[in-house]
Amino acid sequence: MVRETSLAADDFVYPLFVTHGRGVRKPIASMPGVCQLSVDQSIAEAELAASLGVPAVLLFGIPASKDPIGKENFSPHGVVAQAVRAIKQAVPALVVITDVCLCEYTDHGHCGVLNTGGEERPHPRLPEGYLLNDETLDVLDRVAVAHAEAGADVVAPSGMIDGMVRSIRTALDAANFAHVGILSYSAKYASSFYGPFREAAEGGPRFGDRKTHQMDPANAREALREAERDVAEGADMLMVKPALAYLDVIRLLRDRFGSHPLAAYNVSGEYAMIKAAAANGWIDERAAVLETLTAIKRAGADIIITYHAKEAAQWLK
Ligand code: PBG
């Protein structure tokens, strides 16, 4: 009667890693219970999530081949485009969100176009290998439109590229996808908790890090500035990522941007910590998961993107 925070299956978004092939369910060692799935298997998983009351999935793709700008991600034959079409056909009511970033698709593993070519590089003043912000926007636009063409309901740019929301919004509108929403990774930190994801999505950087564009874990006021920009550029929903080490940032954005739905990403490393401790018998998994998810909601998230979605939805039934 007096409980302030409630948790339910419809708070969750369930991430799926889609790969080429048929009948593939390739387990990810550092994320027990999570697999890379071929399109047919991703349909089954999406159907299961929907039957448990989870309203949305978030798709990441593992491409057949990688190149400097991640071409597969804007191809209609790309693995995510295929999965979107298949899932929307099988479970039309399920919201399909797609990740709009390049790191899983580029041969260098970075989230955008790089300044390469030695003496001939496009920006001689910037170092070799530096991520080029504006050149990346053009590619993100093509990816977002390709996903919308496949039937995505919402696109989620995760690269922290400056101007990505305005650029994608403009591209979507010009292609007659005004109805497709944008969930922006507004405050995404350069975090150590993405380790297992990089195994899952095969998208770790081959060199360097993401600190020129992802946020410094020491900064909270900067998150407000990032979110302000996203709101001004037309984001429909905001996000804080990771969740657990940033509950204060979730609260800050909730208080400041009450008009926008706020998502929090309970990331791979947070998932792996609970799974590892539970596997060793050091923690009560069910209690720890529900406590964690409740805390993320209490901090102010409306939407929780979590690999625990399926299990938590079962427990909450
Ligand atoms: C980048 C992206 C990452 C995650 C989601 N999108 C990795 C990164 O920025 O290095 C991490 C999600 C997780 O750890 O669960 N496309």
JSON list of N, CA and C in Angstrom, two decimals, residues 75-129:
[
{"chain": "A", "resi": 75, "resn": "SER", "atom": "N", "xyz": [22.60, -1.25, -45.36]},
{"chain": "A", "resi": 75, "resn": "SER", "atom": "CA", "xyz": [22.13, -2.07, -46.47]},
{"chain": "A", "resi": 75, "resn": "SER", "atom": "C", "xyz": [20.76, -2.66, -46.13]},
{"chain": "A", "resi": 76, "resn": "PRO", "atom": "N", "xyz": [19.84, -2.72, -47.10]},
{"chain": "A", "resi": 76, "resn": "PRO", "atom": "CA", "xyz": [18.55, -3.37, -46.83]},
{"chain": "A", "resi": 76, "resn": "PRO", "atom": "C", "xyz": [18.71, -4.87, -46.56]},
{"chain": "A", "resi": 77, "resn": "HIS", "atom": "N", "xyz": [19.88, -5.43, -46.93]},
{"chain": "A", "resi": 77, "resn": "HIS", "atom": "CA", "xyz": [20.13, -6.85, -46.68]},
{"chain": "A", "resi": 77, "resn": "HIS", "atom": "C", "xyz": [20.91, -7.06, -45.38]},
{"chain": "A", "resi": 78, "resn": "GLY", "atom": "N", "xyz": [21.22, -5.98, -44.68]},
{"chain": "A", "resi": 78, "resn": "GLY", "atom": "CA", "xyz": [21.95, -6.09, -43.42]},
{"chain": "A", "resi": 78, "resn": "GLY", "atom": "C", "xyz": [21.18, -6.94, -42.42]},
{"chain": "A", "resi": 79, "resn": "VAL", "atom": "N", "xyz": [21.92, -7.47, -41.47]},
{"chain": "A", "resi": 79, "resn": "VAL", "atom": "CA", "xyz": [21.30, -8.42, -40.56]},
{"chain": "A", "resi": 79, "resn": "VAL", "atom": "C", "xyz": [20.23, -7.76, -39.68]},
{"chain": "A", "resi": 80, "resn": "VAL", "atom": "N", "xyz": [20.44, -6.50, -39.31]},
{"chain": "A", "resi": 80, "resn": "VAL", "atom": "CA", "xyz": [19.43, -5.82, -38.50]},
{"chain": "A", "resi": 80, "resn": "VAL", "atom": "C", "xyz": [18.18, -5.51, -39.33]},
{"chain": "A", "resi": 81, "resn": "ALA", "atom": "N", "xyz": [18.38, -5.06, -40.58]},
{"chain": "A", "resi": 81, "resn": "ALA", "atom": "CA", "xyz": [17.22, -4.79, -41.43]},
{"chain": "A", "resi": 81, "resn": "ALA", "atom": "C", "xyz": [16.38, -6.05, -41.60]},
{"chain": "A", "resi": 82, "resn": "GLN", "atom": "N", "xyz": [17.06, -7.19, -41.80]},
{"chain": "A", "resi": 82, "resn": "GLN", "atom": "CA", "xyz": [16.33, -8.46, -41.93]},
{"chain": "A", "resi": 82, "resn": "GLN", "atom": "C", "xyz": [15.56, -8.79, -40.65]},
{"chain": "A", "resi": 83, "resn": "ALA", "atom": "N", "xyz": [16.22, -8.60, -39.52]},
{"chain": "A", "resi": 83, "resn": "ALA", "atom": "CA", "xyz": [15.59, -8.95, -38.25]},
{"chain": "A", "resi": 83, "resn": "ALA", "atom": "C", "xyz": [14.40, -8.03, -37.96]},
{"chain": "A", "resi": 84, "resn": "VAL", "atom": "N", "xyz": [14.53, -6.75, -38.29]},
{"chain": "A", "resi": 84, "resn": "VAL", "atom": "CA", "xyz": [13.41, -5.82, -38.06]},
{"chain": "A", "resi": 84, "resn": "VAL", "atom": "C", "xyz": [12.20, -6.28, -38.85]},
{"chain": "A", "resi": 85, "resn": "ARG", "atom": "N", "xyz": [12.41, -6.55, -40.13]},
{"chain": "A", "resi": 85, "resn": "ARG", "atom": "CA", "xyz": [11.28, -6.98, -40.98]},
{"chain": "A", "resi": 85, "resn": "ARG", "atom": "C", "xyz": [10.64, -8.25, -40.40]},
{"chain": "A", "resi": 86, "resn": "ALA", "atom": "N", "xyz": [11.47, -9.20, -40.04]},
{"chain": "A", "resi": 86, "resn": "ALA", "atom": "CA", "xyz": [10.95, -10.49, -39.56]},
{"chain": "A", "resi": 86, "resn": "ALA", "atom": "C", "xyz": [10.20, -10.33, -38.23]},
{"chain": "A", "resi": 87, "resn": "ILE", "atom": "N", "xyz": [10.76, -9.56, -37.32]},
{"chain": "A", "resi": 87, "resn": "ILE", "atom": "CA", "xyz": [10.12, -9.41, -36.01]},
{"chain": "A", "resi": 87, "resn": "ILE", "atom": "C", "xyz": [8.83, -8.60, -36.12]},
{"chain": "A", "resi": 88, "resn": "LYS", "atom": "N", "xyz": [8.86, -7.53, -36.92]},
{"chain": "A", "resi": 88, "resn": "LYS", "atom": "CA", "xyz": [7.63, -6.73, -37.07]},
{"chain": "A", "resi": 88, "resn": "LYS", "atom": "C", "xyz": [6.52, -7.55, -37.71]},
{"chain": "A", "resi": 89, "resn": "GLN", "atom": "N", "xyz": [6.91, -8.48, -38.59]},
{"chain": "A", "resi": 89, "resn": "GLN", "atom": "CA", "xyz": [5.88, -9.31, -39.22]},
{"chain": "A", "resi": 89, "resn": "GLN", "atom": "C", "xyz": [5.33, -10.34, -38.22]},
{"chain": "A", "resi": 90, "resn": "ALA", "atom": "N", "xyz": [6.22, -10.93, -37.43]},
{"chain": "A", "resi": 90, "resn": "ALA", "atom": "CA", "xyz": [5.79, -11.98, -36.51]},
{"chain": "A", "resi": 90, "resn": "ALA", "atom": "C", "xyz": [5.07, -11.43, -35.28]},
{"chain": "A", "resi": 91, "resn": "VAL", "atom": "N", "xyz": [5.53, -10.29, -34.76]},
{"chain": "A", "resi": 91, "resn": "VAL", "atom": "CA", "xyz": [4.97, -9.72, -33.53]},
{"chain": "A", "resi": 91, "resn": "VAL", "atom": "C", "xyz": [4.75, -8.22, -33.75]},
{"chain": "A", "resi": 92, "resn": "PRO", "atom": "N", "xyz": [3.73, -7.84, -34.53]},
{"chain": "A", "resi": 92, "resn": "PRO", "atom": "CA", "xyz": [3.59, -6.44, -34.91]},
{"chain": "A", "resi": 92, "resn": "PRO", "atom": "C", "xyz": [3.46, -5.46, -33.73]},
{"chain": "A", "resi": 93, "resn": "ALA", "atom": "N", "xyz": [2.92, -5.94, -32.62]},
{"chain": "A", "resi": 93, "resn": "ALA", "atom": "CA", "xyz": [2.70, -5.03, -31.50]},
{"chain": "A", "resi": 93, "resn": "ALA", "atom": "C", "xyz": [3.98, -4.74, -30.71]},
{"chain": "A", "resi": 94, "resn": "LEU", "atom": "N", "xyz": [5.00, -5.55, -30.92]},
{"chain": "A", "resi": 94, "resn": "LEU", "atom": "CA", "xyz": [6.25, -5.34, -30.19]},
{"chain": "A", "resi": 94, "resn": "LEU", "atom": "C", "xyz": [6.99, -4.14, -30.78]},
{"chain": "A", "resi": 95, "resn": "VAL", "atom": "N", "xyz": [7.41, -3.23, -29.93]},
{"chain": "A", "resi": 95, "resn": "VAL", "atom": "CA", "xyz": [8.17, -2.07, -30.39]},
{"chain": "A", "resi": 95, "resn": "VAL", "atom": "C", "xyz": [9.58, -2.53, -30.75]},
{"chain": "A", "resi": 96, "resn": "VAL", "atom": "N", "xyz": [10.00, -2.22, -31.96]},
{"chain": "A", "resi": 96, "resn": "VAL", "atom": "CA", "xyz": [11.35, -2.59, -32.37]},
{"chain": "A", "resi": 96, "resn": "VAL", "atom": "C", "xyz": [12.23, -1.34, -32.44]},
{"chain": "A", "resi": 97, "resn": "ILE", "atom": "N", "xyz": [13.25, -1.36, -31.61]},
{"chain": "A", "resi": 97, "resn": "ILE", "atom": "CA", "xyz": [14.22, -0.25, -31.53]},
{"chain": "A", "resi": 97, "resn": "ILE", "atom": "C", "xyz": [15.52, -0.77, -32.12]},
{"chain": "A", "resi": 98, "resn": "THR", "atom": "N", "xyz": [16.21, 0.04, -32.91]},
{"chain": "A", "resi": 98, "resn": "THR", "atom": "CA", "xyz": [17.50, -0.42, -33.45]},
{"chain": "A", "resi": 98, "resn": "THR", "atom": "C", "xyz": [18.63, 0.48, -32.97]},
{"chain": "A", "resi": 99, "resn": "ASP", "atom": "N", "xyz": [19.77, -0.15, -32.76]},
{"chain": "A", "resi": 99, "resn": "ASP", "atom": "CA", "xyz": [20.97, 0.59, -32.39]},
{"chain": "A", "resi": 99, "resn": "ASP", "atom": "C", "xyz": [21.54, 1.25, -33.65]},
{"chain": "A", "resi": 100, "resn": "VAL", "atom": "N", "xyz": [21.75, 2.56, -33.56]},
{"chain": "A", "resi": 100, "resn": "VAL", "atom": "CA", "xyz": [22.35, 3.27, -34.69]},
{"chain": "A", "resi": 100, "resn": "VAL", "atom": "C", "xyz": [23.75, 3.71, -34.27]},
{"chain": "A", "resi": 101, "resn": "CYS", "atom": "N", "xyz": [24.71, 2.85, -34.60]},
{"chain": "A", "resi": 101, "resn": "CYS", "atom": "CA", "xyz": [26.11, 3.14, -34.31]},
{"chain": "A", "resi": 101, "resn": "CYS", "atom": "C", "xyz": [26.92, 2.30, -35.27]},
{"chain": "A", "resi": 102, "resn": "LEU", "atom": "N", "xyz": [28.21, 2.55, -35.36]},
{"chain": "A", "resi": 102, "resn": "LEU", "atom": "CA", "xyz": [28.99, 1.85, -36.37]},
{"chain": "A", "resi": 102, "resn": "LEU", "atom": "C", "xyz": [29.98, 0.84, -35.81]},
{"chain": "A", "resi": 103, "resn": "CYS", "atom": "N", "xyz": [30.18, 0.82, -34.49]},
{"chain": "A", "resi": 103, "resn": "CYS", "atom": "CA", "xyz": [31.32, 0.05, -33.96]},
{"chain": "A", "resi": 103, "resn": "CYS", "atom": "C", "xyz": [31.25, -1.45, -34.25]},
{"chain": "A", "resi": 104, "resn": "GLU", "atom": "N", "xyz": [30.03, -2.02, -34.31]},
{"chain": "A", "resi": 104, "resn": "GLU", "atom": "CA", "xyz": [29.97, -3.45, -34.61]},
{"chain": "A", "resi": 104, "resn": "GLU", "atom": "C", "xyz": [30.29, -3.71, -36.08]},
{"chain": "A", "resi": 105, "resn": "TYR", "atom": "N", "xyz": [30.22, -2.67, -36.89]},
{"chain": "A", "resi": 105, "resn": "TYR", "atom": "CA", "xyz": [30.29, -2.84, -38.35]},
{"chain": "A", "resi": 105, "resn": "TYR", "atom": "C", "xyz": [31.60, -2.38, -38.96]},
{"chain": "A", "resi": 106, "resn": "THR", "atom": "N", "xyz": [32.39, -1.62, -38.20]},
{"chain": "A", "resi": 106, "resn": "THR", "atom": "CA", "xyz": [33.63, -1.10, -38.78]},
{"chain": "A", "resi": 106, "resn": "THR", "atom": "C", "xyz": [34.80, -2.04, -38.48]},
{"chain": "A", "resi": 107, "resn": "ASP", "atom": "N", "xyz": [35.74, -2.11, -39.42]},
{"chain": "A", "resi": 107, "resn": "ASP", "atom": "CA", "xyz": [36.88, -3.02, -39.23]},
{"chain": "A", "resi": 107, "resn": "ASP", "atom": "C", "xyz": [37.82, -2.52, -38.12]},
{"chain": "A", "resi": 108, "resn": "HIS", "atom": "N", "xyz": [37.77, -1.23, -37.81]},
{"chain": "A", "resi": 108, "resn": "HIS", "atom": "CA", "xyz": [38.61, -0.70, -36.73]},
{"chain": "A", "resi": 108, "resn": "HIS", "atom": "C", "xyz": [37.88, -0.71, -35.39]},
{"chain": "A", "resi": 109, "resn": "GLY", "atom": "N", "xyz": [36.57, -0.99, -35.40]},
{"chain": "A", "resi": 109, "resn": "GLY", "atom": "CA", "xyz": [35.82, -1.10, -34.15]},
{"chain": "A", "resi": 109, "resn": "GLY", "atom": "C", "xyz": [35.44, 0.23, -33.52]},
{"chain": "A", "resi": 110, "resn": "HIS", "atom": "N", "xyz": [35.61, 1.33, -34.25]},
{"chain": "A", "resi": 110, "resn": "HIS", "atom": "CA", "xyz": [35.21, 2.62, -33.68]},
{"chain": "A", "resi": 110, "resn": "HIS", "atom": "C", "xyz": [33.80, 2.99, -34.15]},
{"chain": "A", "resi": 111, "resn": "CYS", "atom": "N", "xyz": [33.21, 3.94, -33.45]},
{"chain": "A", "resi": 111, "resn": "CYS", "atom": "CA", "xyz": [31.79, 4.28, -33.65]},
{"chain": "A", "resi": 111, "resn": "CYS", "atom": "C", "xyz": [31.57, 5.28, -34.78]},
{"chain": "A", "resi": 112, "resn": "GLY", "atom": "N", "xyz": [32.59, 5.49, -35.61]},
{"chain": "A", "resi": 112, "resn": "GLY", "atom": "CA", "xyz": [32.41, 6.46, -36.68]},
{"chain": "A", "resi": 112, "resn": "GLY", "atom": "C", "xyz": [33.52, 6.39, -37.69]},
{"chain": "A", "resi": 113, "resn": "VAL", "atom": "N", "xyz": [33.53, 7.39, -38.54]},
{"chain": "A", "resi": 113, "resn": "VAL", "atom": "CA", "xyz": [34.52, 7.48, -39.61]},
{"chain": "A", "resi": 113, "resn": "VAL", "atom": "C", "xyz": [35.81, 8.05, -39.01]},
{"chain": "A", "resi": 114, "resn": "LEU", "atom": "N", "xyz": [36.93, 7.44, -39.35]},
{"chain": "A", "resi": 114, "resn": "LEU", "atom": "CA", "xyz": [38.20, 7.87, -38.77]},
{"chain": "A", "resi": 114, "resn": "LEU", "atom": "C", "xyz": [39.03, 8.71, -39.72]},
{"chain": "A", "resi": 115, "resn": "ASN", "atom": "N", "xyz": [39.86, 9.53, -39.12]},
{"chain": "A", "resi": 115, "resn": "ASN", "atom": "CA", "xyz": [40.80, 10.36, -39.86]},
{"chain": "A", "resi": 115, "resn": "ASN", "atom": "C", "xyz": [42.00, 9.49, -40.22]},
{"chain": "A", "resi": 116, "resn": "THR", "atom": "N", "xyz": [41.97, 8.88, -41.41]},
{"chain": "A", "resi": 116, "resn": "THR", "atom": "CA", "xyz": [43.06, 7.98, -41.79]},
{"chain": "A", "resi": 116, "resn": "THR", "atom": "C", "xyz": [43.63, 8.37, -43.16]},
{"chain": "A", "resi": 117, "resn": "GLY", "atom": "N", "xyz": [44.81, 7.84, -43.45]},
{"chain": "A", "resi": 117, "resn": "GLY", "atom": "CA", "xyz": [45.44, 8.10, -44.75]},
{"chain": "A", "resi": 117, "resn": "GLY", "atom": "C", "xyz": [46.80, 8.75, -44.62]},
{"chain": "A", "resi": 118, "resn": "GLY", "atom": "N", "xyz": [47.38, 8.70, -43.43]},
{"chain": "A", "resi": 118, "resn": "GLY", "atom": "CA", "xyz": [48.71, 9.28, -43.22]},
{"chain": "A", "resi": 118, "resn": "GLY", "atom": "C", "xyz": [48.73, 10.76, -43.57]},
{"chain": "A", "resi": 119, "resn": "GLU", "atom": "N", "xyz": [49.70, 11.14, -44.39]},
{"chain": "A", "resi": 119, "resn": "GLU", "atom": "CA", "xyz": [49.84, 12.54, -44.79]},
{"chain": "A", "resi": 119, "resn": "GLU", "atom": "C", "xyz": [48.61, 13.05, -45.55]},
{"chain": "A", "resi": 120, "resn": "GLU", "atom": "N", "xyz": [47.89, 12.11, -46.17]},
{"chain": "A", "resi": 120, "resn": "GLU", "atom": "CA", "xyz": [46.74, 12.46, -47.01]},
{"chain": "A", "resi": 120, "resn": "GLU", "atom": "C", "xyz": [45.43, 12.50, -46.22]},
{"chain": "A", "resi": 121, "resn": "ARG", "atom": "N", "xyz": [45.50, 12.31, -44.91]},
{"chain": "A", "resi": 121, "resn": "ARG", "atom": "CA", "xyz": [44.26, 12.21, -44.16]},
{"chain": "A", "resi": 121, "resn": "ARG", "atom": "C", "xyz": [43.45, 13.50, -44.28]},
{"chain": "A", "resi": 122, "resn": "PRO", "atom": "N", "xyz": [42.10, 13.38, -44.23]},
{"chain": "A", "resi": 122, "resn": "PRO", "atom": "CA", "xyz": [41.25, 14.54, -44.50]},
{"chain": "A", "resi": 122, "resn": "PRO", "atom": "C", "xyz": [41.48, 15.72, -43.55]},
{"chain": "A", "resi": 123, "resn": "HIS", "atom": "N", "xyz": [41.84, 15.46, -42.31]},
{"chain": "A", "resi": 123, "resn": "HIS", "atom": "CA", "xyz": [42.06, 16.54, -41.36]},
{"chain": "A", "resi": 123, "resn": "HIS", "atom": "C", "xyz": [43.48, 16.46, -40.81]},
{"chain": "A", "resi": 124, "resn": "PRO", "atom": "N", "xyz": [44.44, 17.06, -41.54]},
{"chain": "A", "resi": 124, "resn": "PRO", "atom": "CA", "xyz": [45.85, 16.94, -41.15]},
{"chain": "A", "resi": 124, "resn": "PRO", "atom": "C", "xyz": [46.13, 17.45, -39.73]},
{"chain": "A", "resi": 125, "resn": "ARG", "atom": "N", "xyz": [45.30, 18.36, -39.23]},
{"chain": "A", "resi": 125, "resn": "ARG", "atom": "CA", "xyz": [45.54, 18.90, -37.90]},
{"chain": "A", "resi": 125, "resn": "ARG", "atom": "C", "xyz": [45.14, 17.93, -36.80]},
{"chain": "A", "resi": 126, "resn": "LEU", "atom": "N", "xyz": [44.24, 16.99, -37.15]},
{"chain": "A", "resi": 126, "resn": "LEU", "atom": "CA", "xyz": [43.82, 16.00, -36.16]},
{"chain": "A", "resi": 126, "resn": "LEU", "atom": "C", "xyz": [44.68, 14.75, -36.32]},
{"chain": "A", "resi": 127, "resn": "PRO", "atom": "N", "xyz": [44.91, 14.03, -35.22]},
{"chain": "A", "resi": 127, "resn": "PRO", "atom": "CA", "xyz": [45.77, 12.85, -35.30]},
{"chain": "A", "resi": 127, "resn": "PRO", "atom": "C", "xyz": [45.18, 11.76, -36.20]},
{"chain": "A", "resi": 128, "resn": "GLU", "atom": "N", "xyz": [46.07, 10.91, -36.69]},
{"chain": "A", "resi": 128, "resn": "GLU", "atom": "CA", "xyz": [45.68, 9.71, -37.42]},
{"chain": "A", "resi": 128, "resn": "GLU", "atom": "C", "xyz": [44.76, 8.88, -36.51]},
{"chain": "A", "resi": 129, "resn": "GLY", "atom": "N", "xyz": [43.64, 8.42, -37.07]},
{"chain": "A", "resi": 129, "resn": "GLY", "atom": "CA", "xyz": [42.75, 7.56, -36.27]},
{"chain": "A", "resi": 129, "resn": "GLY", "atom": "C", "xyz": [41.73, 8.30, -35.42]}
]
